[in-house]
Tab-separated table of C-alpha atoms in Angstrom:
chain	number	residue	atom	x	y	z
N	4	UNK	CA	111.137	102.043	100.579
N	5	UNK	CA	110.482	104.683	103.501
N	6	UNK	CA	108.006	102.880	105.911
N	7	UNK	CA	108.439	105.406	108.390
N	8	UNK	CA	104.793	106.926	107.729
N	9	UNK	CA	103.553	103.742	108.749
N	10	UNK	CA	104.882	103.008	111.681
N	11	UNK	CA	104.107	106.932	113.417
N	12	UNK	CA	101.716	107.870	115.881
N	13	UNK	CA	98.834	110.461	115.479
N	14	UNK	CA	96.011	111.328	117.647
N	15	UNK	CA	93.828	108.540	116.051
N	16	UNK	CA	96.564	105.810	116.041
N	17	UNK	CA	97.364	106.543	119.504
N	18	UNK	CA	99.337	103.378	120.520
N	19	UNK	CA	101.346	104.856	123.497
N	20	UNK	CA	98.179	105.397	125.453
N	21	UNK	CA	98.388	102.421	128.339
N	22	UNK	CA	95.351	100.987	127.051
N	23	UNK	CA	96.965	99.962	123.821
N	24	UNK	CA	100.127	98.895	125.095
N	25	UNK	CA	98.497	96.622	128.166
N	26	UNK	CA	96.827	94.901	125.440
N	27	UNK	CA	99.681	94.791	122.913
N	28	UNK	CA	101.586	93.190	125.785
N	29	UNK	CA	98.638	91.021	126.712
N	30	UNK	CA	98.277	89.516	123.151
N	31	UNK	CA	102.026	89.415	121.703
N	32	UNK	CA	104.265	88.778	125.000
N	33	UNK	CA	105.319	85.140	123.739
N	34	UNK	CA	104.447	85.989	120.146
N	35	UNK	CA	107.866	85.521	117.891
N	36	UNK	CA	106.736	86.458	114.454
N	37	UNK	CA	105.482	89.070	112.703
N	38	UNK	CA	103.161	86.968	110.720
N	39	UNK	CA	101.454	85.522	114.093
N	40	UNK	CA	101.096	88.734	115.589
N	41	UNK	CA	99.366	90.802	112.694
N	42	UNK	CA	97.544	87.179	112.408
N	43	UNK	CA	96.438	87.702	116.566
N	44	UNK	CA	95.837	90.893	116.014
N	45	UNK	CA	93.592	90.756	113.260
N	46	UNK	CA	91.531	87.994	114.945
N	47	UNK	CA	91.254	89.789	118.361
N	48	UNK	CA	89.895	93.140	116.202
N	49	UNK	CA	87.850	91.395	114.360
N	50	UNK	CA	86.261	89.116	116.437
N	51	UNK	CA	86.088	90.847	119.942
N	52	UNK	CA	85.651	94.568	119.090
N	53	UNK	CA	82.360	94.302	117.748
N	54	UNK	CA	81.121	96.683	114.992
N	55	UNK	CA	79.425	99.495	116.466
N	56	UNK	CA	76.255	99.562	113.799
N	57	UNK	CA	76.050	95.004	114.284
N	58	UNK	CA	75.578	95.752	117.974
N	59	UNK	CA	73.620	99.315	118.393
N	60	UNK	CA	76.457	101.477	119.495
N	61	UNK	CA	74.905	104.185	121.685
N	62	UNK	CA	78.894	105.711	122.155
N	63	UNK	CA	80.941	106.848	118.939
N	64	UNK	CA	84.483	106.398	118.798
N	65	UNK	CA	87.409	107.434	116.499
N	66	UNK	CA	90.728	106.543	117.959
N	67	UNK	CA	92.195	103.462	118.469
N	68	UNK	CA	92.136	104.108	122.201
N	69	UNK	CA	88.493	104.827	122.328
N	70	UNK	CA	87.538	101.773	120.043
N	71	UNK	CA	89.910	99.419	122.493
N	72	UNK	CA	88.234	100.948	125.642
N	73	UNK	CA	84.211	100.883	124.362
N	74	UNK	CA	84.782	97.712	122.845
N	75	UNK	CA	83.541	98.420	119.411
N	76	UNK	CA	83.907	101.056	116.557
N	77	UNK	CA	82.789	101.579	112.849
N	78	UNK	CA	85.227	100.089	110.207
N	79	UNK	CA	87.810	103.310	110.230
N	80	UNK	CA	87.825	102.993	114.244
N	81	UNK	CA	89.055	99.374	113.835
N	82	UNK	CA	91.344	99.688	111.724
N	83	UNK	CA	92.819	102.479	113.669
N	84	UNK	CA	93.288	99.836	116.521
N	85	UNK	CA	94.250	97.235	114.304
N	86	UNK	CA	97.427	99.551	113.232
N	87	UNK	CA	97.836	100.671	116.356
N	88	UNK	CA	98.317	97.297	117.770
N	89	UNK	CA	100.478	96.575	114.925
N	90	UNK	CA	102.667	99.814	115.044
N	91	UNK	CA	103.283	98.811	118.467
N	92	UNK	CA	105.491	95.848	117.548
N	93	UNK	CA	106.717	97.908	114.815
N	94	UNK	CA	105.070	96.137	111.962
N	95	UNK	CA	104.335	98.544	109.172
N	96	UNK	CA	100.223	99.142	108.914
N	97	UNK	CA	98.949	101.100	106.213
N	98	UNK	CA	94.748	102.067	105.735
N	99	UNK	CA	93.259	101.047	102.179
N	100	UNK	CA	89.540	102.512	101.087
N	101	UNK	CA	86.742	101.112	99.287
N	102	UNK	CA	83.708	102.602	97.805
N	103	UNK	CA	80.923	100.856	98.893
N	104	UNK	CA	76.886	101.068	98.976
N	105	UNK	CA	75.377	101.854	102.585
N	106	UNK	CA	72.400	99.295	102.204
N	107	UNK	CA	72.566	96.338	99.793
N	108	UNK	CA	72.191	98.699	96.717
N	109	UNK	CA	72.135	102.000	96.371
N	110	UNK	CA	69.235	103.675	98.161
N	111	UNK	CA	70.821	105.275	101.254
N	112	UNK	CA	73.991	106.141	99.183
N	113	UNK	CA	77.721	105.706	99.281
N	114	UNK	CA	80.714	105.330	102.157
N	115	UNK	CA	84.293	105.169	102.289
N	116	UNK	CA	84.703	101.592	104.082
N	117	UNK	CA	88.251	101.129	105.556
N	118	UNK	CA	90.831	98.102	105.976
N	119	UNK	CA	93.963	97.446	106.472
N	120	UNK	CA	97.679	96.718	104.740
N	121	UNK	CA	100.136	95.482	106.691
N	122	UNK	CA	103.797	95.004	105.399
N	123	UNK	CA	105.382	91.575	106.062
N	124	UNK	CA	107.813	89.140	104.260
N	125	UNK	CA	109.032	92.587	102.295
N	126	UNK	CA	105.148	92.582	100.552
N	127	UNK	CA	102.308	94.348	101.736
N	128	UNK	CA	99.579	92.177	102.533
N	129	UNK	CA	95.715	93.444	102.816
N	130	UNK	CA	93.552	92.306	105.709
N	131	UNK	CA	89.653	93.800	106.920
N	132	UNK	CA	89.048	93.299	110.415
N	133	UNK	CA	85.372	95.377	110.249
N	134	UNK	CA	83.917	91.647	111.004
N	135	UNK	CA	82.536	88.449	109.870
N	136	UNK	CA	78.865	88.570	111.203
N	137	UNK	CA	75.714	88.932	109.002
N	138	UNK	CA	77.587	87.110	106.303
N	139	UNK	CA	81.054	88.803	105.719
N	140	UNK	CA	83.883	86.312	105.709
N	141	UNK	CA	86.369	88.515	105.979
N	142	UNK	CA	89.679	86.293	106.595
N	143	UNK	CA	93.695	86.887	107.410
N	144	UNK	CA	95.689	85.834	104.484
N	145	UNK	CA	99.453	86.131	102.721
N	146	UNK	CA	98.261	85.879	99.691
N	147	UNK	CA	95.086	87.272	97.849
N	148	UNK	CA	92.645	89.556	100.451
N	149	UNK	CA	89.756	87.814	101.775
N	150	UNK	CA	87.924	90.937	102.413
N	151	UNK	CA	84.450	91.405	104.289
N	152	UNK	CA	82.817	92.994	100.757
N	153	UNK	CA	82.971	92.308	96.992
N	154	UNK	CA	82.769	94.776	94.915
N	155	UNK	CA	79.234	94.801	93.470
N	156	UNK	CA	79.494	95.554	89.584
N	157	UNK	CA	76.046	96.801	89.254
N	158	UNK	CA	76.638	99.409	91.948
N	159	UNK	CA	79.629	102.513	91.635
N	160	UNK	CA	81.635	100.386	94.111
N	161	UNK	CA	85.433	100.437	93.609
N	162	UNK	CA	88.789	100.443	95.165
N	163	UNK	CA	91.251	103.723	95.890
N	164	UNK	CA	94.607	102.827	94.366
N	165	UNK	CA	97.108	102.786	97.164
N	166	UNK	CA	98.092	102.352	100.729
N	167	UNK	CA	97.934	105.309	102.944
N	168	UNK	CA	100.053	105.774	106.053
N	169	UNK	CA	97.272	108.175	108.105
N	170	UNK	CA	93.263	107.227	108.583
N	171	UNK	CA	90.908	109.102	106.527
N	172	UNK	CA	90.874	112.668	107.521
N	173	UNK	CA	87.209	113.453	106.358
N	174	UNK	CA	85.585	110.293	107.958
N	175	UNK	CA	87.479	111.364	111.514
N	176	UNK	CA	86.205	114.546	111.330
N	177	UNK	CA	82.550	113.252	111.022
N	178	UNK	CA	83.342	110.583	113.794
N	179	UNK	CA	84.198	113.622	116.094
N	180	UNK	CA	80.969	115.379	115.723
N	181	UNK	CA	78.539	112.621	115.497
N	182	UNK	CA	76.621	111.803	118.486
N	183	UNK	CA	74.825	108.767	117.117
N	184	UNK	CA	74.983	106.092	114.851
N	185	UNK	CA	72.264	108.038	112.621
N	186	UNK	CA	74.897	111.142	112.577
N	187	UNK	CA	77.635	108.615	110.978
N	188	UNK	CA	75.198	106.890	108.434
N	189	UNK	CA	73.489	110.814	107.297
N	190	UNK	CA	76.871	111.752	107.322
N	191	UNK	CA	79.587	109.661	106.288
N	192	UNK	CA	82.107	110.765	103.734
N	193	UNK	CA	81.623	108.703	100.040
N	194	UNK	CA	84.733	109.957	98.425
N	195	UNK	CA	88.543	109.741	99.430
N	196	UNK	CA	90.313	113.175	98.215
N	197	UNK	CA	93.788	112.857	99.756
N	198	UNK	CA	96.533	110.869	97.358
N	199	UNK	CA	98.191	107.545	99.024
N	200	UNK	CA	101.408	107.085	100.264
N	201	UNK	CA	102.349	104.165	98.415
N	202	UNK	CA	100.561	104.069	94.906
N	203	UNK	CA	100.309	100.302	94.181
């Protein structure tokens, strides 16, 4: 298996900026494993870059940089600084997509939510560091995802098939242009068009 794709830098995963190394060095300088750093990692995303609709956001961020240096970013800005930490130590990060309601049913519509894979132990392993608060109990595990939401059946929520090696190009796009956090909830893409990398 190529996991090249996964481990390359783009202008959203942008983990040679100094920002992302500092940190990187800061939280995996005496960290050995693989498993304890995607494990730090996912905890230090998770719980200390807040998400930017839990907190108000009034500034809108994209890449991993930008999420690192404002403290706090939508799902898809997270998990761009989740792989970016990651890809740092050369750990193999991948971006996985769910369809999801924007209120708790269907009212205000759809969004592509984003989390992450990460490949350890020769398995991928999926992990959502969007947060915990306001009941999601989103988790780090080896073995089956504790993600921040279920899929609700009654709803036209689902999972994409596949890990993808790049963040999703349409919600970036958006994240660019909007200036608020109305912009990102009018505008937010619903639908992932581009085919994974790895199809599960």
């Amino acid at each position: 298996m190529d996991l090249s794709l996964f481990l390359a830098e783009d202008e959203y995963v942008d983990f040679s900026s100094s920002i992302i190394t500092e940190k990187a060095y800061e939280l995996f300088h005496n960290i050995k494993t693989d498993v304890e750093k995607a494990k730090i990692a996912f905890e230090y995303v998770r719980d200390e870059i807040p998400h930017s609709f839990e907190i108000g956001a009034k500034v809108i961020t994209a890449r991993a940089s930008e999420a690192l240096a404002n403290k706090t970013g939508i799902c898809h800005a997270k998990a761009n600084l989740f792989a970016a930490l990651l890809r740092t130590q050369c750990i193999p990060t991948g971006f996985c997509f769910q369809r999801m309601t924007i209120a708790n049913d269907d009212s205000l519509g759809y969004a592509v939510h984003c989390y992450n894979a990460i490949y350890i132990d020769y398995h991928w392993i999926k992990v959502d560091a969007s947060g915990q608060a306001n009941g999601k109990t989103a988790q780090f595990s080896l073995t089956e995802p504790v993600l921040a939401f279920p899929v609700g059946e009654e709803y036209d929520e689902y999972f994409w098939d596949g890990i993808y090696a790049r963040p999703h190009s349409d919600t970036m796009k958006m994240l660019e242009k909007a200036k608020s956090l109305r912009d990102i909830r009018d505008n937010i893409p619903d639908y992932v068009n581009e085919p994974p990398d790895i199809l599960e």
